[in-house]
Coordinates of C-alpha atoms in Angstrom, one line a residue:
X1 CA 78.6 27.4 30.1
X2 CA 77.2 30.0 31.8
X3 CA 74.7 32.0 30.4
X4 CA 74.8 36.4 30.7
X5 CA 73.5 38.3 32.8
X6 CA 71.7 41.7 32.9
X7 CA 73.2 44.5 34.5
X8 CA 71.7 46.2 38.2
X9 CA 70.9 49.7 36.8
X10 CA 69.1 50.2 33.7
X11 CA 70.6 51.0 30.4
X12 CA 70.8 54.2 28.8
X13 CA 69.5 54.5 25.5
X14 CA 71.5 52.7 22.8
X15 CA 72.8 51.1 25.1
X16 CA 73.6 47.4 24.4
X17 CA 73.1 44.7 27.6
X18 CA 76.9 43.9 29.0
X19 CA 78.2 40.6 30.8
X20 CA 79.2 41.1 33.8
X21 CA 81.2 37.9 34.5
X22 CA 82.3 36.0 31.5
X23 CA 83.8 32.6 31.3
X24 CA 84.6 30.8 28.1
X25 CA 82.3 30.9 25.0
X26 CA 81.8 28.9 21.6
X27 CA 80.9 31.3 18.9
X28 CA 79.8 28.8 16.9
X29 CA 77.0 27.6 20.1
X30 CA 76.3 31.6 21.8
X31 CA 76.3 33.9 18.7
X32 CA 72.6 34.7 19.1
X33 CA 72.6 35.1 22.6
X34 CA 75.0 37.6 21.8
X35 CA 73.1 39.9 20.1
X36 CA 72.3 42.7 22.0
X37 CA 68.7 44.3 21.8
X38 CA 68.0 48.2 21.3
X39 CA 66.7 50.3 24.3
X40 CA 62.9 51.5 24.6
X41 CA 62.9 54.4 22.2
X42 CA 59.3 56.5 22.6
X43 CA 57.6 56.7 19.3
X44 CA 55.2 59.1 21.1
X45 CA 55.2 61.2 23.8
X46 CA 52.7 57.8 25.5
X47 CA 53.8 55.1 24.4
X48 CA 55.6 52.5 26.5
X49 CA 58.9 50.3 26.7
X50 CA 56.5 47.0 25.4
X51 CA 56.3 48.7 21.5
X52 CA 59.6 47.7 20.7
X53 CA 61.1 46.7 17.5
X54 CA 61.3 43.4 16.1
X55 CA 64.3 41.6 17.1
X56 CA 66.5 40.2 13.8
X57 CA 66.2 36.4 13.5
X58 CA 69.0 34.6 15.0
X59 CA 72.0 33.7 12.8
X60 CA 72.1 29.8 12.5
X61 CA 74.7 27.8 14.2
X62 CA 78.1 26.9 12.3
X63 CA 79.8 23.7 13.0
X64 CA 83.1 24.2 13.5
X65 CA 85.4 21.3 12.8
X66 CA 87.6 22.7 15.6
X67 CA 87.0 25.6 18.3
X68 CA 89.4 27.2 20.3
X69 CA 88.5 28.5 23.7
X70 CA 90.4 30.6 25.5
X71 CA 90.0 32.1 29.3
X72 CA 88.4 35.3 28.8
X73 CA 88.9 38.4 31.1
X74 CA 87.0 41.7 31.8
X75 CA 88.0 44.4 29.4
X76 CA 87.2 47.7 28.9
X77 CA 83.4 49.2 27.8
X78 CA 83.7 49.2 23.6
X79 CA 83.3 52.5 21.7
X80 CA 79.6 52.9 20.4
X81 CA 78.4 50.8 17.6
X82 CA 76.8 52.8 14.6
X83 CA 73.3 52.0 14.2
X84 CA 72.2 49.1 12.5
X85 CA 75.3 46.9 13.3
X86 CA 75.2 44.5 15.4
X87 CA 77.0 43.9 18.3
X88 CA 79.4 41.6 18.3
X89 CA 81.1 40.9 21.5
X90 CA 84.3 38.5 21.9
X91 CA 85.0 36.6 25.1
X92 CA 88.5 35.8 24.4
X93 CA 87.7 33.0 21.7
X94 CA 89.2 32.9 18.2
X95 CA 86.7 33.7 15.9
X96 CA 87.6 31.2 13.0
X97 CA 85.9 31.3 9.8
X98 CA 85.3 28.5 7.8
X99 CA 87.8 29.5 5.4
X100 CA 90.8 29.3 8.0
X101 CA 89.0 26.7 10.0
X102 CA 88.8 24.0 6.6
X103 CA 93.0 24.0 6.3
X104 CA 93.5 23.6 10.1
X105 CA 90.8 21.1 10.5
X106 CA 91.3 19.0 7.3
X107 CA 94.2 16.4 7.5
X108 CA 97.6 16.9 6.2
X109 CA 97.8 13.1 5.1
X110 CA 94.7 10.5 4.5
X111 CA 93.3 9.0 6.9
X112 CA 95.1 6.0 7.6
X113 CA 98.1 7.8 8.9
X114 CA 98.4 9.7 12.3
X115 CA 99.2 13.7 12.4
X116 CA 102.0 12.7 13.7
X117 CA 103.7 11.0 10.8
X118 CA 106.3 13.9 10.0
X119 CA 109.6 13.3 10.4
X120 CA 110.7 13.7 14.2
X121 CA 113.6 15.6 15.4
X122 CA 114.6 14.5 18.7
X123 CA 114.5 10.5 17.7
X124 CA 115.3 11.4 14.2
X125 CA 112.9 8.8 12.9
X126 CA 109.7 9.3 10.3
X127 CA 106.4 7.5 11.0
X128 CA 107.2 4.8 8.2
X129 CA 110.4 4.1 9.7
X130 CA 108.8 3.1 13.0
X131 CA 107.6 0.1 11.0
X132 CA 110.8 -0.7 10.0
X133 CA 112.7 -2.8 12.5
X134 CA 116.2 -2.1 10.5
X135 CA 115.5 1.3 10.5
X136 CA 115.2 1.9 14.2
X137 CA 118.1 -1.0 15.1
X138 CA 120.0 1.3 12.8
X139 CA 119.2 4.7 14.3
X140 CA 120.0 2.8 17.8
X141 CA 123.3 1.6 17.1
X142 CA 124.4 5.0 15.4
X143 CA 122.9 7.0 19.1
X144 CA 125.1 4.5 21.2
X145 CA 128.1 5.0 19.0
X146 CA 127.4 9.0 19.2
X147 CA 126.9 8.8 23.0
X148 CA 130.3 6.8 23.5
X149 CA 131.9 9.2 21.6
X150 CA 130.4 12.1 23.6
X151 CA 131.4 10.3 26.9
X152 CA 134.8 9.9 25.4
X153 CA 135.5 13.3 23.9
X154 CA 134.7 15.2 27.5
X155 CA 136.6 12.6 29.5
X156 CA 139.6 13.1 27.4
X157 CA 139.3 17.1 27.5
X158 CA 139.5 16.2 31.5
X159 CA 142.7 13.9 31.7
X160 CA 144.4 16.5 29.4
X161 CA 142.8 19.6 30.3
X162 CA 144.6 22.3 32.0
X163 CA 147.9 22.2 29.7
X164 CA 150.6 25.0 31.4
X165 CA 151.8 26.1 27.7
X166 CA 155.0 26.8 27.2
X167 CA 157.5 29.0 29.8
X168 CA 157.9 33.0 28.9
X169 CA 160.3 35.3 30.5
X170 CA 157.6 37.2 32.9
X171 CA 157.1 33.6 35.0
X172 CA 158.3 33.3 37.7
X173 CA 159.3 29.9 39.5
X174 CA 159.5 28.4 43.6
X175 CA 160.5 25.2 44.5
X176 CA 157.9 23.4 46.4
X177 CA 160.0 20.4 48.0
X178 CA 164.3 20.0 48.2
X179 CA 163.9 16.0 47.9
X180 CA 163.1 14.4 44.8
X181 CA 159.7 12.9 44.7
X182 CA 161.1 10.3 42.3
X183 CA 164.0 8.9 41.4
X184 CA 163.8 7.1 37.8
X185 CA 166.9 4.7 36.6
X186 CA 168.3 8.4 34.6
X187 CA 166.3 11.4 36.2
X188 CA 165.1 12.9 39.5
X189 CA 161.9 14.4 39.8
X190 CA 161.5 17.8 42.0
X191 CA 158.1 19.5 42.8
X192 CA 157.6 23.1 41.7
X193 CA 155.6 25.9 41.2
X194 CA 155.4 28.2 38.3
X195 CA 153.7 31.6 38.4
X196 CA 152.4 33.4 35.9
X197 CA 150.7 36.0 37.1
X198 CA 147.7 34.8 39.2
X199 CA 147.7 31.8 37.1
X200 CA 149.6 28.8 39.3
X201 CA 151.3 25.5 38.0
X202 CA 152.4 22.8 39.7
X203 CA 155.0 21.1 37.5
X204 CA 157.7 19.0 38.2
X205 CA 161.5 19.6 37.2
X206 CA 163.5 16.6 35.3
X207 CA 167.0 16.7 36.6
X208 CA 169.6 14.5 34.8
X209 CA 171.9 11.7 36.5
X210 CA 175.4 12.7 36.5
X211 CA 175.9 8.8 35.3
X212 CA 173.1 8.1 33.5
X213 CA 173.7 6.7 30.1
X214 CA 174.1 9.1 26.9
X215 CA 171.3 10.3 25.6
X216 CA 170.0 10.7 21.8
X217 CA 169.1 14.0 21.0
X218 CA 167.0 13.1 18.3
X219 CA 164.7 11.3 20.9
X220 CA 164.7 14.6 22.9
X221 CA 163.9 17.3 20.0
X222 CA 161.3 14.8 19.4
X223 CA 159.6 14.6 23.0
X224 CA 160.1 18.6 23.0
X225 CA 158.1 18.7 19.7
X226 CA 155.4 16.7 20.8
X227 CA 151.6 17.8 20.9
X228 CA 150.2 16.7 24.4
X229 CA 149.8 12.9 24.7
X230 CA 148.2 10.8 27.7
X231 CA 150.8 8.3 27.4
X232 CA 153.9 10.2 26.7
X233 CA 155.7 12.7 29.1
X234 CA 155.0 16.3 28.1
X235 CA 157.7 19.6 28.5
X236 CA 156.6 23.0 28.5
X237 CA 160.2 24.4 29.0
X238 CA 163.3 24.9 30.8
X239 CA 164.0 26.4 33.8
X240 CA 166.3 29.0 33.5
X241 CA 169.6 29.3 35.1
X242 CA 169.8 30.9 38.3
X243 CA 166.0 31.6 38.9
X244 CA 166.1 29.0 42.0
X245 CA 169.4 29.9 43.6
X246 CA 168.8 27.3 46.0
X247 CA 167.8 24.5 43.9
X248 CA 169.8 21.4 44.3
X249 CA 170.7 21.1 40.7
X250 CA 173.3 23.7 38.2
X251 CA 172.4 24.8 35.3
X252 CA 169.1 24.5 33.5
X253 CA 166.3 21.8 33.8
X254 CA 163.5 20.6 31.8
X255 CA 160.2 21.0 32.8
X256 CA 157.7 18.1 32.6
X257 CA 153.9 18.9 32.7
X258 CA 152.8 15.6 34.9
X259 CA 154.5 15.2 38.5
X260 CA 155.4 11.7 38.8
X261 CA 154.7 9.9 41.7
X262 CA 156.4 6.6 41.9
X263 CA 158.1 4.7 38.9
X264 CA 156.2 0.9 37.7
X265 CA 159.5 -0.7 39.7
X266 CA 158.1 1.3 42.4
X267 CA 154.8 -0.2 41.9
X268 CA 155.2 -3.7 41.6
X269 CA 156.9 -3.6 45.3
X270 CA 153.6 -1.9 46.5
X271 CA 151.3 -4.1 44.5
X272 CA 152.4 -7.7 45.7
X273 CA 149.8 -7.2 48.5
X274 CA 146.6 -6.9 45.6
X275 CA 144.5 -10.3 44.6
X276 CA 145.8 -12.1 41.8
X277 CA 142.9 -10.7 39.6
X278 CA 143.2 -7.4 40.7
X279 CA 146.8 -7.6 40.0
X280 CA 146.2 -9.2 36.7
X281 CA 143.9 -6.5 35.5
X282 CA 146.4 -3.6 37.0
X283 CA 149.0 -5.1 34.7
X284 CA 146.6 -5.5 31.9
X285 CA 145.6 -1.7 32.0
X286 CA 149.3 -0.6 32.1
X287 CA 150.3 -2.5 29.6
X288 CA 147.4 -1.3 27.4
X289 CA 148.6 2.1 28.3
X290 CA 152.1 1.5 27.1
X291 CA 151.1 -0.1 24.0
X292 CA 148.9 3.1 23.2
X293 CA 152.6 5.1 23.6
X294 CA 154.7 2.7 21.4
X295 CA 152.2 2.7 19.1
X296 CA 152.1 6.8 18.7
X297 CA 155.7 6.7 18.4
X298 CA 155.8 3.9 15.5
X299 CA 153.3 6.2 14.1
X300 CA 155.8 8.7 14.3
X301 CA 158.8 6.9 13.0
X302 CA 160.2 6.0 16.1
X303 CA 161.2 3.6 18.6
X304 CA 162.5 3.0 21.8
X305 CA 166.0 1.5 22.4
X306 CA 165.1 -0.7 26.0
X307 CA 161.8 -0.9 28.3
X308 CA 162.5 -0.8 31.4
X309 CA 160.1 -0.6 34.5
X310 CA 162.5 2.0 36.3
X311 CA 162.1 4.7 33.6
X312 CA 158.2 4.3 33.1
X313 CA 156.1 6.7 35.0
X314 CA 153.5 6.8 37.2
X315 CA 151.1 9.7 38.3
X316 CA 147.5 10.0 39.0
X317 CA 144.7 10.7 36.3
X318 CA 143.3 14.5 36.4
X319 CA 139.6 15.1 37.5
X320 CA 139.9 11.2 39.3
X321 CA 139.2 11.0 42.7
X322 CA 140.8 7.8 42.5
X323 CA 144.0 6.7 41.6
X324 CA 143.7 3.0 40.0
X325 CA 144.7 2.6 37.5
X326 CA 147.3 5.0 37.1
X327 CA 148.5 7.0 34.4
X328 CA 151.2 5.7 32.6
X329 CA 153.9 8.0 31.4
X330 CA 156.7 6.9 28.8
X331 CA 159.5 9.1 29.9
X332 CA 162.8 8.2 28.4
X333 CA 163.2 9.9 25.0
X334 CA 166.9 9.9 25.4
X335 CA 166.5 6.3 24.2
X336 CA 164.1 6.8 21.1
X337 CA 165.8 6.9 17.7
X338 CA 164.7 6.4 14.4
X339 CA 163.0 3.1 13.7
X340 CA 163.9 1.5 10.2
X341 CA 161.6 1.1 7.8
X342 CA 159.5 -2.0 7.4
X343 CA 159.8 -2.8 11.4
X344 CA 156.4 -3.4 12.2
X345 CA 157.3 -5.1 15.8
X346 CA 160.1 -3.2 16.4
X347 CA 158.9 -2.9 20.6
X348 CA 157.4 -6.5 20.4
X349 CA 160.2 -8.6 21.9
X350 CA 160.7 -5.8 24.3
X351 CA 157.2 -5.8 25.6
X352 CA 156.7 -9.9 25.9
X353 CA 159.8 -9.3 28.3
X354 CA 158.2 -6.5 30.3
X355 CA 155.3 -8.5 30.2
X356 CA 156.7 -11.8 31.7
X357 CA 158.9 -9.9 34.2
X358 CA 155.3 -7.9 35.6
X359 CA 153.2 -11.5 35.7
X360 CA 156.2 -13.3 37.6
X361 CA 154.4 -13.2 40.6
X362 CA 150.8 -13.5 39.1
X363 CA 149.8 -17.3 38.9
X364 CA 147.2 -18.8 36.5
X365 CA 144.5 -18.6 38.3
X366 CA 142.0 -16.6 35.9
X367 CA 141.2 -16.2 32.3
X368 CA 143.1 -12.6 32.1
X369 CA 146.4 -13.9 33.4
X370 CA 146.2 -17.0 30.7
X371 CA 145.4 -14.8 28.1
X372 CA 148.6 -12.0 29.4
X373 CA 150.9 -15.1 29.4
X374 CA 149.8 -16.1 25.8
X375 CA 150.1 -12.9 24.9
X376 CA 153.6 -12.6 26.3
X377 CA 154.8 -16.1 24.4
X378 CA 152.8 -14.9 21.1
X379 CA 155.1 -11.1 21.1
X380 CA 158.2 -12.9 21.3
X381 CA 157.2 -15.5 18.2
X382 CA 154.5 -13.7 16.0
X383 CA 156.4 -10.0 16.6
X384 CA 153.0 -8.1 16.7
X385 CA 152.9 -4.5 15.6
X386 CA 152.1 -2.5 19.1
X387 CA 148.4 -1.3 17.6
X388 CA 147.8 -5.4 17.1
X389 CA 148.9 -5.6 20.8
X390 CA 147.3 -3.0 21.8
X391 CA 144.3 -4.5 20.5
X392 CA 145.0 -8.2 21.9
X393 CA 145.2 -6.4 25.4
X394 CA 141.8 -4.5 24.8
X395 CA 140.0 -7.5 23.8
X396 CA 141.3 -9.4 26.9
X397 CA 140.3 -6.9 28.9
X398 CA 136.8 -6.2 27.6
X399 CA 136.1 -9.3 25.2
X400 CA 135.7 -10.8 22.9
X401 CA 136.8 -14.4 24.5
X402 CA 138.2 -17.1 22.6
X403 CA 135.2 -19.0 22.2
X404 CA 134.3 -16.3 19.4
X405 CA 136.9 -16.6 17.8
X406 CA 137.0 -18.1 14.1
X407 CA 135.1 -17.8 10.8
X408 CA 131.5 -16.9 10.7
X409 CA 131.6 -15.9 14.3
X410 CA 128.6 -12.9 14.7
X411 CA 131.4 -10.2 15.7
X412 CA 129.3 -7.4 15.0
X413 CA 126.5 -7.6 17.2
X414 CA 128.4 -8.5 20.0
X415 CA 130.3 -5.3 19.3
X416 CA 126.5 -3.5 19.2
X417 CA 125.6 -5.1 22.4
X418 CA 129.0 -4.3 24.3
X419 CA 128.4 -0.6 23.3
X420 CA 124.9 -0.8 24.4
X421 CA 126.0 -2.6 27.7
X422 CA 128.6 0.4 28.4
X423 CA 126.3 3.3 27.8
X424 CA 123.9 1.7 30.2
X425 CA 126.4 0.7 32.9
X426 CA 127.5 4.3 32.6
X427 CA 123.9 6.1 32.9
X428 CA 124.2 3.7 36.0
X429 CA 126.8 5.0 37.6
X430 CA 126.2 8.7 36.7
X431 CA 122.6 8.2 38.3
X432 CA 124.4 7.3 41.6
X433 CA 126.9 10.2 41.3
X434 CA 129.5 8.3 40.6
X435 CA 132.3 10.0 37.9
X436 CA 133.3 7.8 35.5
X437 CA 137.4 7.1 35.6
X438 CA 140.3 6.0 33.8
X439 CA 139.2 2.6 33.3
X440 CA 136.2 3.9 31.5
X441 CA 137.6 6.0 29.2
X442 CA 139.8 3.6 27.7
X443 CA 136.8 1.4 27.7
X444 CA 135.2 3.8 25.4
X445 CA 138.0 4.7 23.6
X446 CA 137.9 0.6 22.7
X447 CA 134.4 0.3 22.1
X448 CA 134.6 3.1 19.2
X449 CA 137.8 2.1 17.4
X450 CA 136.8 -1.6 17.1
X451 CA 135.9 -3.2 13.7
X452 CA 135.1 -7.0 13.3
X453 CA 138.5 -7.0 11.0
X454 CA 140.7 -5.7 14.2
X455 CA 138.4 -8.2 16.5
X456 CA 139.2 -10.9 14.5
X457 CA 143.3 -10.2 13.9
X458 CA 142.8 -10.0 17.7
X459 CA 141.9 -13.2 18.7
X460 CA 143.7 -14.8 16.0
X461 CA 147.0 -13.7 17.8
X462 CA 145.4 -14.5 21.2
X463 CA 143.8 -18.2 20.4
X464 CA 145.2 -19.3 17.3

């Protein structure tokens, strides 16, 4: 602490001594040094500078439970004091009193606690609770569970993002290709463009078969109704007659939001070449896809007529750079009708067919193709709802195995541990710059929806 200095030239009269250069300063420690004395004043015409006044007794030191020191900085020459005052000159410090100082310095709780005992925002937890093992396992699980949902919620606004809307009578349309990009079993599929504006869309136009079979037209003032799905082709119009003169088509043509790009026919003559396992999993993930669609239209009343791998879509994800799995894309509404009441099952014997006809060249060589073939004998006998399947194929996929299954068994924390698992394995990834994909998201999407009551009706159809 450095101690002040007197100034070069002399000081006038009443004229208190200045510092020059100060640093930080303690009240409590440097009042009386502060305390400026007065100038030689001549009481006579002879005396001297040595008859000076008696200087006031220094004020005695206050302990302060708390100072606060504060870089001080050079500022202007004060107005003159009136006599009799003393100076009192502050370097930048707070001048606390001991009023102020005794609710600052006295605790807020006894002793025994820390300051810091209030509750905390950012971890959401009080002092106390930080005692409490059940306490912070619960404010844990409930973060993962938020975090999953998070992960889920901005993935999903990606796949669906982007939505054209519906056509108005300002756009404008150009066909992009004259060859179908694909051919389903009742449709071809033709690249185009609409404009609107500066705004452009790449859509893809669904052109009947002259032969194909009759459709329903419930099933298609259903699909047109539809809010945006990611398992269930979308429309956003027709194209008009005549605005593509050299279109290879007459008359108006639906517009479908997602351009196709091969069929799951298509697919399984590309895929032959994959590793059992990978080819298991591929299957797995499809199928989990086409449950998630079956199970929307149930919810809706609905069913479809025949499954068939020629009319079920493929196209890649949005926002993925790659394209496994792919999106699957139920297409043929002009075979949905009405489902009867009381049909829980109503796609069940459909789906253990599709299901045996995709594993026929997949041999038993790993867990996931034992469970997908017991699966596929267990739609055909037990006549599973499609959410019940859809959850059989989610826990094959991502657990629990069969040696969980039965009474007793501690579903719940392995659910709290799989979540846990997933949000670290995704902070992972994300720390290499990896974006999560597909896979991921319906990872997620599992993770949240699962109860031990859906776990357990689960591997009950799997195992028992």
């Amino acid at each position: 602490m450095s101690s002040p200095e007197t100034p070069m030239e002399n000081p006038g009269p009443h004229a208190p001594t200045w510092l020059t250069q100060p640093t930080y300063s303690n009240l409590g420690e440097v009042r009386a040094h502060l305390l400026p004395s007065k100038a030689c004043q001549p009481r006579t015409s002879g005396s001297s500078c040595t008859d000076l006044k008696p200087l006031p007794p220094p004020l005695p030191k206050k302990t302060l439970a708390r100072a606060q020191s504060l870089p001080t900085h050079r500022g202007p020459s004060p107005s003159p004091t009136p006599v009799g005052q003393p100076w009192r000159l502050l370097l930048g410090s707070c001048s606390v009193d001991e009023s102020q100082v005794c609710d600052e310095a006295r605790p807020a709780f006894p002793p025994a606690e820390p300051p810091f005992c209030s509750l905390d925002t950012d971890l959401g937890l009080s002092f106390q609770d930080l005692h409490c093992p059940e306490a912070v396992q619960a404010l844990l699980e409930a973060r993962q569970l938020e975090g999953l949902l998070t992960v889920h919620t901005r993935l999903q606004a990606r796949f669906l993002g982007g939505h054209p809307g519906p056509c108005r009578p300002h756009h404008g349309f150009r066909l992009l290709d004259r060859l179908p990009c694909v051919e389903s079993e009742d449709a071809l599929y033709y690249r185009m463009v609409r404009v609107d504006e500066e705004v452009w869309h790449v859509l893809a136009a669904k052109v009947p078969k002259p032969r194909a079979k009759e459709h329903h037209p419930w099933g298609l003032e259903l699909q047109a109704s539809l809010p945006p799905h990611f398992n269930l082709q979308g429309l956003c119009g027709l194209v008009p007659e005549g605005a593509l003169p050299q279109a290879p088509w007459r008359g108006p043509v639906a517009l479908a939001v997602e351009v196709p790009e091969r069929t799951v026919a298509q697919w399984l003559e590309e895929a032959g070449a994959q590793r059992p396992e990978d080819f298991a999993r591929a299957v797995a993930l499809l199928l989990l896809q086409l449950g998630r669609a079956l199970e929307h239209l149930e919810a809706l009343g609905a069913a479809l007529a025949e499954l068939r791998p020629e009319n079920l879509l493929l196209a890649a994800p949005r926002g993925c750079a790659a394209s496994r799995p792919p999106r699957l894309l139920l297409a043929d509404f002009g075979r949905v009708h009405p489902r009867p009441p009381g049909t829980l099952g109503a796609h069940a014997l459909q789906l253990g067919r599709l299901l045996r006809e995709l594993l026929r060249r997949v041999p038993l060589a790993t867990p996931l193709a034992t469970g997908l073939h017991r699966l596929a004998a267990q739609l055909a006998r037990a006549r599973p709802s499609a959410t019940l399947t859809r959850d059989a194929l989610q826990a094959l996929l991502w657990g629990p195995g069969p040696e969980l299954r039965g009474r007793g068994t501690a579903l719940g924390p392995w659910l709290q541990v799989r979540r846990a698992l997933l949000v670290l394995h995704l902070a992972q990834r994300a720390a290499g710059g990896e974006t999560p994909g597909l896979e991921d998201w319906l990872c997620c999407e599992y993770l949240i929806e699962a109860t031990e009551a859906s776990m357990v009706h689960a591997l009950a159809l799997l195992w028992n």
